[in-house]
Coordinates of C-alpha atoms in Angstrom, one line a residue:
X253 CA 8.7 -47.1 -40.8
X254 CA 11.2 -44.3 -41.5
X255 CA 14.8 -44.9 -42.6
X256 CA 17.3 -44.2 -39.8
X257 CA 19.8 -41.5 -39.3
X258 CA 22.5 -42.4 -41.7
X259 CA 20.3 -41.5 -44.7
X260 CA 20.4 -37.8 -43.8
X261 CA 22.5 -38.1 -40.6
X262 CA 20.4 -36.3 -38.1
X263 CA 21.4 -37.5 -34.7
X264 CA 18.3 -37.1 -32.5
X265 CA 15.5 -39.6 -33.0
X266 CA 12.7 -37.7 -31.3
X267 CA 10.6 -35.4 -33.4
X268 CA 8.6 -32.4 -32.2
X269 CA 5.0 -32.2 -33.2
X270 CA 4.9 -28.4 -33.4
X271 CA 6.8 -26.3 -35.9
X272 CA 8.1 -23.7 -33.5
X273 CA 11.3 -22.0 -34.6
X274 CA 14.6 -23.2 -33.1
X275 CA 16.1 -20.9 -30.5
X276 CA 18.7 -18.7 -32.3
X277 CA 22.2 -19.6 -31.2
X278 CA 25.7 -18.8 -32.4
X279 CA 26.8 -22.4 -32.0
X280 CA 26.3 -24.7 -35.1
X281 CA 25.8 -27.7 -32.9
X282 CA 22.9 -26.2 -31.1
X283 CA 21.2 -25.2 -34.3
X284 CA 21.6 -28.8 -35.7
X285 CA 20.0 -30.2 -32.5
X286 CA 17.1 -27.8 -33.0
X287 CA 16.7 -28.8 -36.6
X288 CA 16.5 -32.4 -35.6
X289 CA 13.3 -31.7 -33.6
X290 CA 11.8 -29.0 -35.8
X291 CA 9.7 -31.3 -38.0
X292 CA 7.5 -34.1 -36.8
X293 CA 9.0 -36.6 -39.3
X294 CA 12.7 -37.1 -39.9
X295 CA 12.0 -37.8 -43.6
X296 CA 8.9 -36.3 -45.1
X297 CA 9.1 -36.5 -48.9
X298 CA 7.5 -33.8 -50.9
X299 CA 8.4 -30.5 -52.6
X300 CA 5.7 -28.1 -51.5
X301 CA 7.3 -26.8 -48.2
X302 CA 10.8 -26.4 -49.5
X303 CA 9.7 -24.9 -52.8
X304 CA 7.7 -22.3 -51.0
X305 CA 10.6 -21.3 -48.8
X306 CA 13.1 -21.4 -51.6
X307 CA 10.9 -19.0 -53.6
X308 CA 10.5 -16.6 -50.7
X309 CA 14.3 -16.4 -50.5
X310 CA 14.7 -16.1 -54.3
X311 CA 17.0 -19.2 -54.3
X312 CA 15.4 -20.9 -57.3
X313 CA 15.4 -17.7 -59.3
X314 CA 19.1 -17.1 -58.5
X315 CA 20.3 -20.7 -59.0
X316 CA 23.4 -21.1 -61.2
X317 CA 23.5 -23.9 -63.8
X318 CA 22.7 -27.0 -61.8
X319 CA 23.6 -30.7 -62.1
X320 CA 21.5 -33.1 -60.0
X321 CA 23.0 -36.5 -59.2
X322 CA 20.5 -39.3 -58.3
X323 CA 20.9 -43.1 -58.1
X324 CA 21.6 -45.8 -55.5
X325 CA 25.4 -46.4 -55.8
X326 CA 28.1 -44.1 -57.1
X327 CA 26.5 -40.7 -56.3
X328 CA 29.4 -39.6 -54.1
X329 CA 31.9 -40.8 -56.7
X330 CA 30.2 -38.9 -59.5
X331 CA 30.0 -35.7 -57.5
X332 CA 33.6 -36.0 -56.4
X333 CA 34.7 -36.3 -60.0
X334 CA 32.5 -33.5 -61.3
X335 CA 33.5 -31.2 -58.5
X336 CA 37.2 -31.8 -59.1
X337 CA 37.0 -31.4 -62.8
X338 CA 35.3 -28.1 -62.6
X339 CA 37.8 -26.9 -60.0
X340 CA 40.6 -27.9 -62.3
X341 CA 39.1 -25.6 -65.0
X342 CA 39.2 -22.7 -62.6
X343 CA 35.4 -22.7 -61.8
X344 CA 33.9 -22.4 -58.3
X345 CA 31.6 -25.4 -58.1
X346 CA 29.2 -25.7 -55.2
X347 CA 28.8 -29.3 -54.1
X348 CA 26.1 -30.5 -51.8
X349 CA 26.4 -34.1 -50.5
X350 CA 25.1 -36.3 -47.7
X351 CA 25.6 -37.7 -45.2
X352 CA 28.7 -36.3 -43.5
X353 CA 31.4 -38.4 -41.8
X354 CA 32.7 -36.1 -39.0
X355 CA 31.4 -32.6 -39.5
X356 CA 28.2 -31.2 -40.9
X357 CA 30.3 -28.7 -42.9
X358 CA 31.4 -31.5 -45.2
X359 CA 28.0 -31.4 -46.8
X360 CA 28.4 -27.9 -48.3
X361 CA 31.5 -27.1 -50.3
X362 CA 32.5 -24.2 -52.6
X363 CA 35.6 -24.7 -54.8
X364 CA 36.4 -27.7 -52.7
X365 CA 36.4 -25.9 -49.4
X366 CA 33.9 -26.7 -46.7
X367 CA 31.5 -23.9 -45.7
X368 CA 32.5 -22.2 -42.4
X369 CA 30.3 -22.4 -39.3
X370 CA 29.6 -18.6 -39.7
X371 CA 28.4 -19.0 -43.3
X372 CA 26.1 -22.0 -42.4
X373 CA 24.7 -20.1 -39.4
X374 CA 23.9 -17.1 -41.5
X375 CA 22.1 -19.5 -43.9
X376 CA 20.1 -21.1 -41.1
X377 CA 19.0 -17.7 -39.8
X378 CA 17.9 -16.5 -43.2
X379 CA 15.9 -19.7 -43.8
X380 CA 14.4 -19.5 -40.3
X381 CA 13.3 -15.9 -41.0
X382 CA 11.8 -16.8 -44.4
X383 CA 9.9 -20.0 -43.5
X384 CA 7.5 -18.3 -41.0
X385 CA 5.3 -21.2 -39.8
X386 CA 6.3 -23.7 -42.4
X387 CA 7.8 -26.8 -40.9
X388 CA 10.9 -28.1 -42.6
X389 CA 12.7 -31.4 -42.2
X390 CA 16.4 -31.6 -41.4
X391 CA 17.3 -32.4 -45.0
X392 CA 15.0 -29.7 -46.4
X393 CA 16.7 -27.1 -44.1
X394 CA 20.1 -28.4 -45.2
X395 CA 19.3 -28.3 -48.9
X396 CA 18.1 -24.7 -48.6
X397 CA 21.3 -23.8 -46.6
X398 CA 23.5 -25.2 -49.3
X399 CA 21.7 -23.2 -52.0
X400 CA 22.0 -20.0 -49.8
X401 CA 25.7 -20.6 -49.3
X402 CA 26.2 -21.2 -53.0
X403 CA 24.5 -18.0 -53.9
X404 CA 26.5 -16.0 -51.3
X405 CA 29.8 -17.5 -52.5
X406 CA 29.0 -17.1 -56.2
X407 CA 29.4 -20.8 -56.8
X408 CA 28.8 -22.2 -60.3
X409 CA 27.8 -24.8 -61.3
X410 CA 25.7 -26.2 -58.4
X411 CA 26.1 -29.9 -58.0
X412 CA 23.4 -31.5 -55.8
X413 CA 23.4 -35.1 -54.6
X414 CA 20.0 -36.5 -54.0
X415 CA 19.5 -37.8 -50.5
X416 CA 16.6 -40.2 -51.0
X417 CA 14.9 -41.2 -54.2
X418 CA 14.7 -38.2 -56.6
X419 CA 11.1 -37.2 -57.6
X420 CA 10.2 -36.0 -54.1
X421 CA 13.6 -35.4 -52.7
X422 CA 14.4 -31.8 -51.5
X423 CA 17.1 -31.4 -54.1
X424 CA 14.4 -31.7 -56.8
X425 CA 12.9 -28.3 -55.8
X426 CA 15.7 -27.0 -58.0
X427 CA 15.6 -27.6 -61.8
X428 CA 18.4 -29.8 -63.2
X429 CA 20.0 -28.4 -66.3
X430 CA 21.7 -31.8 -66.5
X431 CA 20.8 -34.9 -64.5
X432 CA 23.2 -37.8 -63.8
X433 CA 21.6 -41.2 -62.9
X434 CA 24.0 -43.6 -61.2
X435 CA 23.6 -47.4 -60.9
X436 CA 20.2 -48.4 -59.5
X437 CA 19.9 -51.0 -56.7
X438 CA 17.3 -52.2 -54.2
X439 CA 17.5 -49.7 -51.4
X440 CA 15.0 -47.7 -49.3
X441 CA 12.3 -50.0 -50.8
X442 CA 9.8 -48.9 -48.2
X443 CA 9.8 -45.5 -49.9
X444 CA 10.8 -46.1 -53.5
X445 CA 9.4 -49.5 -54.5
X446 CA 10.4 -53.1 -54.4
X447 CA 12.0 -53.5 -57.8
X448 CA 14.7 -51.7 -59.9
X449 CA 12.1 -50.4 -62.4
X450 CA 10.1 -48.7 -59.8
X451 CA 13.1 -47.2 -58.1
X452 CA 14.5 -46.0 -61.4
X453 CA 11.2 -44.2 -62.0
X454 CA 11.6 -42.3 -58.7
X455 CA 15.3 -41.4 -59.5
X456 CA 14.3 -40.2 -63.0
X457 CA 12.0 -37.7 -61.3
X458 CA 14.9 -35.2 -61.2
X459 CA 15.2 -34.8 -65.0
X460 CA 13.5 -31.9 -66.9
X461 CA 11.9 -31.8 -70.3
X462 CA 14.4 -31.3 -73.1
X463 CA 17.4 -31.3 -70.8
X464 CA 20.2 -33.9 -71.0
X465 CA 20.5 -36.9 -68.7
X466 CA 23.5 -39.2 -68.3
X467 CA 23.0 -42.7 -67.0
X468 CA 26.0 -44.6 -65.6
X469 CA 24.2 -47.8 -64.8
X470 CA 25.7 -50.6 -66.8
X471 CA 22.4 -52.5 -66.6
X472 CA 19.9 -49.7 -66.9
X473 CA 16.3 -50.4 -66.0
X474 CA 14.0 -49.9 -69.1
X475 CA 12.2 -47.1 -67.1
X476 CA 15.2 -44.8 -67.6
X477 CA 14.9 -44.7 -71.4
X478 CA 11.1 -44.6 -71.2
X479 CA 11.1 -41.5 -69.0
X480 CA 13.8 -39.8 -71.1
X481 CA 11.9 -40.4 -74.3
X482 CA 8.7 -39.2 -72.8
X483 CA 10.3 -35.9 -71.8
X484 CA 12.3 -35.5 -75.0
X485 CA 15.4 -35.5 -72.7
X486 CA 18.6 -36.5 -74.6
X487 CA 19.9 -39.6 -72.9
X488 CA 23.6 -40.7 -72.8
X489 CA 23.8 -44.3 -71.7
X490 CA 26.9 -46.1 -70.5
X491 CA 27.8 -49.0 -72.8
X492 CA 25.8 -47.5 -75.7
X493 CA 26.8 -43.8 -76.0
X494 CA 30.0 -43.8 -74.0
X495 CA 32.3 -46.6 -72.7
X496 CA 35.2 -47.4 -70.4
X497 CA 38.1 -49.0 -72.3
X498 CA 41.8 -50.0 -71.8
X499 CA 41.8 -50.1 -68.0
X500 CA 45.1 -50.4 -66.2
X501 CA 46.1 -50.0 -62.6
X502 CA 46.6 -46.2 -63.1
X503 CA 44.8 -45.2 -66.2
X504 CA 41.7 -45.8 -68.4
X505 CA 40.3 -44.7 -71.7
X506 CA 37.0 -43.0 -72.3
X507 CA 35.2 -43.2 -75.6
X508 CA 32.1 -41.1 -76.3
X509 CA 29.9 -40.1 -79.2
X510 CA 31.0 -38.5 -82.4
X511 CA 34.5 -40.0 -82.2
X512 CA 35.3 -38.3 -78.9
X513 CA 38.1 -40.3 -77.3
X514 CA 40.1 -39.5 -74.2
X515 CA 43.1 -41.7 -73.7
X516 CA 45.1 -42.5 -70.5
X517 CA 42.8 -40.7 -68.1
X518 CA 44.0 -40.8 -64.4
X519 CA 42.1 -43.4 -62.4
X520 CA 40.5 -42.3 -59.2
X521 CA 42.1 -44.6 -56.6
X522 CA 38.9 -45.5 -54.8
X523 CA 37.1 -46.9 -57.9
X524 CA 37.5 -50.6 -58.8
X525 CA 37.2 -51.7 -62.4
X526 CA 33.5 -52.4 -62.0
X527 CA 32.7 -48.9 -60.7
X528 CA 34.7 -46.9 -63.3
X529 CA 31.4 -46.3 -65.0
X530 CA 30.7 -43.6 -62.4
X531 CA 33.8 -41.6 -63.4
X532 CA 32.8 -42.3 -67.1
X533 CA 29.4 -40.8 -66.5
X534 CA 30.9 -37.7 -64.9
X535 CA 33.2 -37.3 -68.0
X536 CA 30.1 -37.7 -70.3
X537 CA 28.4 -34.9 -68.3
X538 CA 31.2 -32.5 -69.1
X539 CA 31.9 -33.6 -72.7
X540 CA 28.6 -32.7 -74.3
X541 CA 27.8 -29.3 -75.7
X542 CA 26.4 -26.8 -73.3
X543 CA 27.2 -24.9 -70.2
X544 CA 29.1 -27.8 -68.5
X545 CA 31.5 -28.6 -71.3
X546 CA 35.1 -28.9 -70.1
X547 CA 38.4 -29.3 -72.1
X548 CA 40.5 -32.4 -72.0
X549 CA 43.1 -30.8 -69.8
X550 CA 40.6 -30.0 -67.0
X551 CA 39.3 -33.6 -67.1
X552 CA 42.8 -35.1 -66.8
X553 CA 43.8 -32.8 -64.0
X554 CA 40.4 -33.1 -62.2
X555 CA 40.4 -36.9 -62.2
X556 CA 44.0 -36.9 -61.0
X557 CA 43.1 -34.7 -58.0
X558 CA 39.7 -36.1 -57.1
X559 CA 39.2 -37.7 -53.7
X560 CA 36.4 -39.3 -51.7
X561 CA 36.6 -40.1 -48.1
X562 CA 35.1 -43.4 -46.9
X563 CA 34.6 -45.1 -50.2
X564 CA 37.0 -48.0 -50.5
X565 CA 39.5 -45.6 -48.8
X566 CA 42.9 -47.1 -48.1
X567 CA 44.9 -45.8 -45.1
X568 CA 47.7 -46.7 -42.9
X569 CA 47.2 -46.3 -39.1
X570 CA 50.0 -47.0 -36.7
X571 CA 51.7 -49.3 -39.3
X572 CA 48.5 -51.3 -40.0
X573 CA 46.7 -51.3 -43.3
X574 CA 43.1 -50.2 -43.2
X575 CA 40.3 -50.1 -45.8
X576 CA 37.2 -48.0 -44.9
X577 CA 34.0 -48.3 -46.9
X578 CA 30.6 -46.8 -46.2
X579 CA 28.7 -49.1 -48.7
X580 CA 25.7 -50.7 -47.1
X581 CA 23.6 -52.2 -49.9
X582 CA 24.2 -55.4 -51.9
X583 CA 25.8 -53.7 -54.9
X584 CA 28.2 -51.7 -52.7
X585 CA 29.1 -54.8 -50.7
X586 CA 29.7 -56.7 -53.9
X587 CA 32.4 -54.1 -54.8
X588 CA 33.9 -54.4 -51.4
X589 CA 34.0 -58.2 -51.6
X590 CA 35.7 -58.1 -54.9
X591 CA 38.3 -55.8 -53.5
X592 CA 39.0 -58.2 -50.7
X593 CA 39.7 -61.1 -53.1
X594 CA 43.2 -59.8 -53.8
X595 CA 44.3 -59.3 -50.2
X596 CA 47.5 -61.5 -49.6
X597 CA 47.1 -61.9 -45.9
X598 CA 44.2 -62.2 -43.5
X599 CA 41.2 -59.9 -43.5
X600 CA 39.6 -58.7 -40.3
X601 CA 36.5 -56.6 -40.4
X602 CA 34.9 -54.2 -38.0
X603 CA 31.2 -54.3 -39.0
X604 CA 28.0 -52.5 -38.0
X605 CA 24.7 -52.2 -39.7
X606 CA 21.5 -50.2 -39.3
X607 CA 18.4 -52.2 -38.3
X608 CA 16.4 -51.6 -41.5
X609 CA 19.1 -53.5 -43.4
X610 CA 18.8 -57.3 -43.2
X611 CA 22.3 -58.6 -42.5
X612 CA 21.9 -61.9 -44.2
X613 CA 22.4 -60.9 -47.9
X614 CA 25.4 -58.7 -47.0
X615 CA 27.1 -61.3 -44.7
X616 CA 26.6 -64.1 -47.2
X617 CA 28.8 -62.2 -49.7
X618 CA 31.4 -61.1 -47.2
X619 CA 31.8 -64.1 -44.9
X620 CA 33.8 -66.1 -47.5
X621 CA 36.2 -63.1 -47.8
X622 CA 36.7 -62.2 -44.1
X623 CA 38.8 -64.3 -41.6
X624 CA 37.7 -62.6 -38.4
X625 CA 35.0 -60.2 -37.4
X626 CA 34.5 -57.5 -34.7
X627 CA 30.9 -56.4 -34.1
X628 CA 30.8 -52.6 -33.6
X629 CA 28.4 -51.2 -31.1
X630 CA 26.9 -48.1 -32.9
X631 CA 25.1 -47.0 -29.7
X632 CA 21.9 -46.4 -31.7
X633 CA 18.5 -48.0 -31.1
X634 CA 18.0 -48.0 -34.9
X635 CA 21.0 -50.2 -35.5
X636 CA 21.5 -54.0 -35.2
X637 CA 23.0 -54.7 -31.8
X638 CA 26.4 -56.4 -31.6
X639 CA 24.7 -59.5 -30.2
X640 CA 22.4 -59.7 -33.2
X641 CA 25.3 -59.4 -35.6
X642 CA 27.3 -62.0 -33.7
X643 CA 24.4 -64.5 -34.0
X644 CA 24.1 -63.8 -37.7
X645 CA 27.8 -64.3 -38.2
X646 CA 28.1 -67.4 -36.1
X647 CA 25.2 -68.9 -38.0
X648 CA 27.4 -68.6 -41.1
X649 CA 30.4 -70.2 -39.4
X650 CA 32.3 -66.9 -39.0
X651 CA 34.8 -66.3 -36.3
X652 CA 33.9 -63.3 -34.1
X653 CA 36.7 -61.7 -32.1
X654 CA 34.5 -59.5 -29.9
X655 CA 32.3 -56.4 -29.8
X656 CA 32.3 -52.9 -28.4
X657 CA 33.2 -49.4 -29.5
X658 CA 35.7 -48.0 -31.9
X659 CA 38.7 -47.9 -29.5
X660 CA 38.3 -51.5 -28.6
X661 CA 37.8 -52.5 -32.2
X662 CA 41.0 -50.9 -33.3
X663 CA 43.0 -52.4 -30.4
X664 CA 41.6 -55.8 -31.0
X665 CA 42.4 -55.7 -34.7
X666 CA 45.9 -54.3 -34.4
X667 CA 47.0 -56.8 -31.8
X668 CA 46.3 -59.6 -34.2
X669 CA 47.6 -58.0 -37.4
X670 CA 50.7 -59.1 -39.3
X671 CA 52.4 -57.8 -42.5
X672 CA 50.1 -58.4 -45.4
X673 CA 46.9 -58.4 -43.3
X674 CA 44.1 -55.9 -43.9
X675 CA 41.8 -54.3 -41.4
X676 CA 38.4 -53.3 -42.8
X677 CA 35.7 -51.0 -41.4
X678 CA 32.4 -51.4 -43.3
X679 CA 28.6 -51.7 -43.2
X680 CA 27.5 -48.1 -42.6
X681 CA 28.6 -44.5 -42.6
X682 CA 28.4 -44.8 -38.8
X683 CA 31.1 -47.5 -38.8
X684 CA 33.6 -45.3 -40.7
X685 CA 32.7 -42.3 -38.6
X686 CA 33.3 -44.3 -35.3
X687 CA 36.7 -45.6 -36.5
X688 CA 37.8 -42.2 -37.7
X689 CA 36.8 -40.6 -34.4
X690 CA 38.7 -43.4 -32.5
X691 CA 41.9 -42.7 -34.4
X692 CA 42.0 -44.3 -37.8
X693 CA 41.2 -41.1 -39.6
X694 CA 43.3 -39.0 -37.2
X695 CA 46.6 -41.0 -37.5
X696 CA 46.3 -42.2 -41.1
X697 CA 48.4 -41.4 -44.1
X698 CA 47.3 -42.4 -47.5
X699 CA 48.5 -45.8 -48.5

């Protein structure tokens, strides 16, 4: 069984069994369709193919100082904070993230600006010429494209977000000068193991001997320290080496080793109290000696300007309050449920879920916090159907308003909303994408 599209967000489910080159085209959409059928498996973990092509292109030789971010939850938040802090210092960070919400270009950014179609197309052509008969997966092709764009645009540092696992993920073809390990949860267990220790071992595969690693998991599996000690990699651990203190609605304090204390740091708006450790880990990454060290002024300004679409994102659409969240595992849903506890009015949720995710554990946590539900049709054979979700919800006594696509969901929610109510879109990247395409993202203004 292979994880479905939202892991790496390739759209087409069929896979070609021969590694013929995609037909060259000046349209990015056509290239992406070709990449989706280029490799026989959507996800094919391993480093041999991508490493060979990267070396043919000189990408590993030419890589700038590199931070690799691995973990289950908080990777996007960590990258967003790091990227913004380096920008505030006048650097040109290259940030590679996945999946995207609306445009593939979102995955590759230099100095906060998405790569253009022309730049990505040039990268794809260069990779296609270099790979010869080597078959690359969609994510491998994307990772090489990001590195090519970073080199062309003189980006530094490179910040790479692991797509799946760590040890065998395509990003790990590049050496991490510093690794950030975010909170570990049970996710992608068919690939990574069925317990947090095993999963942590896979995530820790991105660290390198003697190079620093920052862990922002407040309950770190023992495997993290074991691997760090075995590789003589200096480990900075949340709650031991650095802490979050004095949290208010707008600010928080960071305290690190050797008396390093940063007071009244701006608070990223999408991070609840229980997830501020992700921002703290990013700060730890740029406060230790070495090529990534940043002054206090850049940290303040960067955190103030940091943003992250789709993560506990609050918006106003046509006068109605919305909260969009892409979280789709138990820990992420726990954060969402905690956020909903303080809503003064009624909560209505547009919900969808990929089929590899059992809905029960997520719904058990959310049903007590949600008054009415809309089951979103994701139009994907690898997702739970609206009928399946309706049954799971009604088994738990939930009230279901209806089902259908994004337009119908928005209309159904808006016609019932009153001042103080909150509309929520959650359960998958695909849910947030559908709502944005249907209008929530187009007509919103930040709340």
